[in-house]
Short mmCIF file of C-alpha atoms in Angstrom, two decimals:
data_model
loop_
_atom_site.label_atom_id
_atom_site.label_comp_id
_atom_site.label_asym_id
_atom_site.label_seq_id
_atom_site.Cartn_x
_atom_site.Cartn_y
_atom_site.Cartn_z
CA GLY A 1 -55.52 32.33 42.70
CA TYR A 2 -56.55 34.79 45.34
CA ASP A 3 -58.01 32.19 47.69
CA GLN A 4 -54.80 32.55 49.85
CA SER A 5 -54.79 36.33 49.72
CA GLY A 6 -55.95 36.77 53.29
CA PRO A 7 -59.11 37.36 55.25
CA LEU A 8 -60.48 40.09 52.89
CA TYR A 9 -60.83 37.61 50.02
CA ALA A 10 -60.94 34.10 51.46
CA PRO A 11 -64.60 34.12 52.64
CA LYS A 12 -65.80 35.49 49.32
CA LEU A 13 -63.86 32.95 47.33
CA SER A 14 -64.30 29.84 49.41
CA ALA A 15 -67.14 28.58 47.23
CA VAL A 16 -65.60 29.55 43.90
CA PRO A 17 -64.44 26.60 41.77
CA VAL A 18 -60.63 26.43 41.40
CA VAL A 19 -59.64 26.00 37.83
CA GLY A 20 -55.82 26.05 38.08
CA ASP A 21 -53.54 28.88 38.90
CA TYR A 22 -53.58 32.38 37.34
CA THR A 23 -51.03 31.80 34.64
CA LYS A 24 -51.85 28.08 33.81
CA PRO A 25 -55.57 27.44 34.22
CA ASP A 26 -56.88 23.91 33.51
CA PRO A 27 -59.17 24.10 30.39
CA GLU A 28 -61.03 20.92 31.47
CA LYS A 29 -61.88 22.36 34.86
CA ILE A 30 -62.92 25.58 33.13
CA ALA A 31 -65.23 23.65 30.83
CA GLY A 32 -66.72 21.99 33.84
CA THR A 33 -68.02 25.30 35.10
CA ASP A 34 -70.02 25.74 31.76
CA PRO A 35 -69.07 29.41 31.31
CA ASP A 36 -70.84 31.85 29.09
CA LEU A 37 -67.67 34.02 28.73
CA ILE A 38 -64.00 33.75 29.64
CA ILE A 39 -62.00 36.84 30.46
CA ARG A 40 -58.20 36.78 30.90
CA THR A 41 -56.27 39.63 32.35
CA ILE A 42 -52.80 38.21 31.44
CA ASP A 43 -51.06 37.45 28.20
CA THR A 44 -52.22 34.07 26.82
CA ASP A 45 -50.27 31.94 24.42
CA ASP A 46 -51.91 30.73 21.22
CA ALA A 47 -52.36 27.14 22.30
CA LEU A 48 -54.20 27.96 25.46
CA TYR A 49 -56.29 30.67 23.70
CA LYS A 50 -57.40 28.10 21.15
CA GLN A 51 -58.46 25.70 23.98
CA LEU A 52 -60.36 28.40 25.81
CA THR A 53 -62.20 29.73 22.75
CA GLY A 54 -63.30 26.11 22.06
CA ILE A 55 -65.13 26.30 25.44
CA ALA A 56 -66.64 29.76 25.32
CA PRO A 57 -66.07 33.15 23.87
CA THR A 58 -62.74 34.44 25.22
CA VAL A 59 -61.49 37.96 25.73
CA VAL A 60 -57.90 38.69 26.75
CA ILE A 61 -57.30 42.10 28.37
CA SER A 62 -53.66 42.12 29.31
CA PHE A 63 -52.24 43.81 32.33
CA GLN A 64 -48.88 43.47 30.57
CA LYS A 65 -50.04 46.04 28.02
CA LEU A 66 -52.58 48.05 29.96
CA GLY A 67 -52.73 49.72 33.41
CA LEU A 68 -55.24 48.89 36.13
CA PRO A 69 -57.76 51.61 35.24
CA GLU A 70 -57.74 50.70 31.52
CA VAL A 71 -58.27 47.05 32.34
CA ALA A 72 -61.23 47.84 34.51
CA GLY A 73 -62.73 50.06 31.83
CA ARG A 74 -62.32 47.34 29.13
CA ILE A 75 -63.93 44.73 31.32
CA GLY A 76 -66.90 47.06 31.83
CA ASP A 77 -67.20 47.43 28.09
CA VAL A 78 -67.05 43.56 27.59
CA LEU A 79 -69.66 42.88 30.20
CA GLY A 80 -72.03 45.66 28.98
CA ARG A 81 -71.56 47.38 32.36
CA LYS A 82 -69.66 50.50 31.32
CA GLN A 83 -71.66 52.68 33.69
CA GLU A 84 -70.76 50.49 36.76
CA ALA A 85 -67.13 50.36 35.62
CA ASP A 86 -67.02 54.15 35.19
CA ALA A 87 -68.52 54.67 38.71
CA LEU A 88 -65.82 52.32 40.13
CA LEU A 89 -63.08 54.18 38.37
CA ALA A 90 -64.39 57.48 39.63
CA LYS A 91 -64.39 56.09 43.17
CA TYR A 92 -60.81 54.84 42.64
CA ILE A 93 -59.67 58.26 41.40
CA ALA A 94 -61.36 60.06 44.32
CA ARG A 95 -59.71 57.74 46.84
CA THR A 96 -56.26 57.91 45.42
CA GLN A 97 -56.49 61.72 45.23
CA GLU A 98 -57.62 61.76 48.81
CA ILE A 99 -54.56 59.79 49.91
CA LYS A 100 -52.33 61.89 47.68
CA THR A 101 -53.46 65.05 49.41
CA LYS A 102 -53.65 63.72 52.99
CA TYR A 103 -50.06 62.29 52.91
CA ALA A 104 -48.48 64.81 50.61
CA SER A 105 -45.74 65.65 53.08
CA VAL A 106 -44.71 62.01 53.52
CA LEU A 107 -45.02 61.13 49.83
CA GLY A 108 -42.89 64.23 48.88
CA LYS A 109 -40.10 63.19 51.35
CA TYR A 110 -39.54 59.57 50.44
CA THR A 111 -39.04 57.32 47.28
CA PHE A 112 -40.43 53.84 47.21
CA THR A 113 -39.62 50.49 45.65
CA TYR A 114 -41.50 47.19 45.60
CA ALA A 115 -39.01 44.37 45.67
CA GLN A 116 -39.51 40.62 46.03
CA ALA A 117 -37.67 37.31 45.60
CA ALA A 118 -38.37 35.68 42.25
CA THR A 119 -36.26 32.53 42.81
CA ASP A 120 -33.71 31.31 45.32
CA THR A 121 -31.04 33.27 43.33
CA THR A 122 -32.93 36.17 41.72
CA TRP A 123 -35.30 38.90 42.69
CA TRP A 124 -37.67 41.47 41.00
CA THR A 125 -38.32 45.18 41.14
CA LEU A 126 -42.01 45.95 40.37
CA GLY A 127 -42.33 48.82 37.91
CA GLU A 128 -45.25 51.21 37.38
CA LYS A 129 -47.02 48.77 35.06
CA TRP A 130 -47.30 46.29 37.91
CA THR A 131 -50.88 46.75 39.30
CA ASP A 132 -49.92 47.32 42.89
CA THR A 133 -47.21 49.84 41.96
CA LYS A 134 -49.68 51.65 39.67
CA VAL A 135 -51.89 52.23 42.72
CA LEU A 136 -48.94 53.44 44.71
CA VAL A 137 -47.97 55.92 42.04
CA ASP A 138 -51.64 57.04 41.59
CA CYS A 139 -51.61 57.78 45.36
CA GLY A 140 -48.72 60.19 44.85
CA ALA A 141 -45.71 58.01 45.68
CA ARG A 142 -42.50 58.54 43.75
CA LEU A 143 -40.70 55.40 42.63
CA ALA A 144 -36.90 55.21 43.16
CA GLU A 145 -34.52 53.97 40.53
CA PRO A 146 -34.15 51.52 38.94
CA SER A 147 -37.94 50.70 39.04
CA LYS A 148 -38.76 54.33 38.13
CA SER A 149 -37.37 53.84 34.63
CA GLN A 150 -38.23 50.24 33.96
CA THR A 151 -40.77 49.74 31.10
CA ASP A 152 -41.92 46.20 32.04
CA PRO A 153 -44.11 45.22 35.04
CA THR A 154 -41.10 43.28 36.52
CA LYS A 155 -37.36 43.33 36.09
CA GLU A 156 -35.18 40.49 37.30
CA TYR A 157 -31.81 40.83 39.06
CA SER A 158 -29.24 38.59 40.55
CA MET A 159 -28.62 38.62 44.26
CA GLU A 160 -25.23 40.23 43.60
CA GLN A 161 -27.20 43.29 42.30
CA ILE A 162 -29.21 44.05 45.46
CA GLY A 163 -27.12 47.21 45.86
CA VAL A 164 -29.18 48.93 43.12
CA LEU A 165 -31.84 49.25 45.84
CA ASP A 166 -29.75 51.63 47.87
CA LYS A 167 -31.35 54.59 45.93
CA THR A 168 -34.68 53.98 47.60
CA ASP A 169 -35.87 55.45 50.86
CA VAL A 170 -38.61 52.92 51.54
CA LEU A 171 -38.82 49.22 50.57
CA LEU A 172 -42.06 47.32 50.11
CA VAL A 173 -42.00 43.55 50.28
CA PRO A 174 -44.70 40.84 49.99
CA SER A 175 -46.47 39.94 53.22
CA THR A 176 -48.10 36.91 54.82
CA ILE A 177 -51.81 36.48 54.03
CA ASP A 178 -52.81 38.49 57.10
CA GLY A 179 -50.64 41.33 55.99
CA THR A 180 -48.84 41.55 59.33
CA ALA A 181 -45.34 40.16 58.54
CA GLU A 182 -43.08 39.64 55.59
CA ALA A 183 -43.83 36.48 53.52
CA PRO A 184 -41.44 33.63 54.30
CA GLU A 185 -40.91 33.12 50.48
CA ASN A 186 -39.15 36.46 50.38
CA ALA A 187 -36.35 35.16 52.58
CA PRO A 188 -33.86 34.53 49.67
CA LEU A 189 -33.87 38.33 49.14
CA SER A 190 -34.26 39.75 52.65
CA GLY A 191 -32.04 37.13 54.21
CA ASN A 192 -29.15 37.99 51.95
CA PRO A 193 -26.28 39.86 53.61
CA LEU A 194 -26.33 42.56 50.90
CA TRP A 195 -29.99 43.38 51.73
CA LYS A 196 -29.03 44.17 55.34
CA GLN A 197 -26.56 46.81 54.09
CA LEU A 198 -29.25 48.81 52.32
CA THR A 199 -30.02 52.36 53.53
CA ALA A 200 -33.71 51.68 53.83
CA VAL A 201 -33.18 48.45 55.73
CA LYS A 202 -30.77 50.11 58.24
CA ALA A 203 -33.32 52.91 58.72
CA GLY A 204 -36.15 50.38 59.52
CA LYS A 205 -38.14 51.50 56.44
CA VAL A 206 -39.09 48.08 55.08
CA PHE A 207 -42.88 47.30 55.09
CA PRO A 208 -44.69 44.13 54.20
CA VAL A 209 -47.62 44.65 51.77
CA LEU A 210 -50.40 42.11 50.87
CA ASN A 211 -49.95 40.86 47.28
CA GLY A 212 -52.96 41.82 45.29
CA ALA A 213 -53.46 45.03 47.25
CA ALA A 214 -54.51 46.65 43.95
CA SER A 215 -57.70 44.71 44.12
#
């Protein structure tokens, strides 16, 4: 599903077989790749799991239950590459600590919220268990309410509830695949009159972020 994630990923993934989207892969297409192992990093219902295990051994390591570092560590264990996984995690920790130190004054001054349209009439806040938000927090950012207190990766709100975002200093929204502008599909949220009344919006502190930035 990351083939449309912009110039960083597109060249690397152009030759990779597409087997359906992230949440609903096509078991027939997966079988056609003759895999030795199937790894899922999202909750998988029993019917799909049964289909996948009929193709090859299948391991589900859910982002819904684990944070980004834990998922990376588990994948290293499954692949017998714990040493490589540990090295990547050490690099991740070093990089996030570097950012945390370098931008301490800015991070101490502002609170942040990831927000994006879910449908034409609803939108989400992305909590700390969402992978990109986890990276943000590990880099020293402080989440604003209500995302600070939410226990699930996403929480859905109606457009009439946009005002709950007025407690945040900085808003992060999904971007186009080149990362330079807000994604058009976010228009139901950012085009709403209530959005334009938010403190962060009036202050010009709304920034588009490439989805999958945690990768």
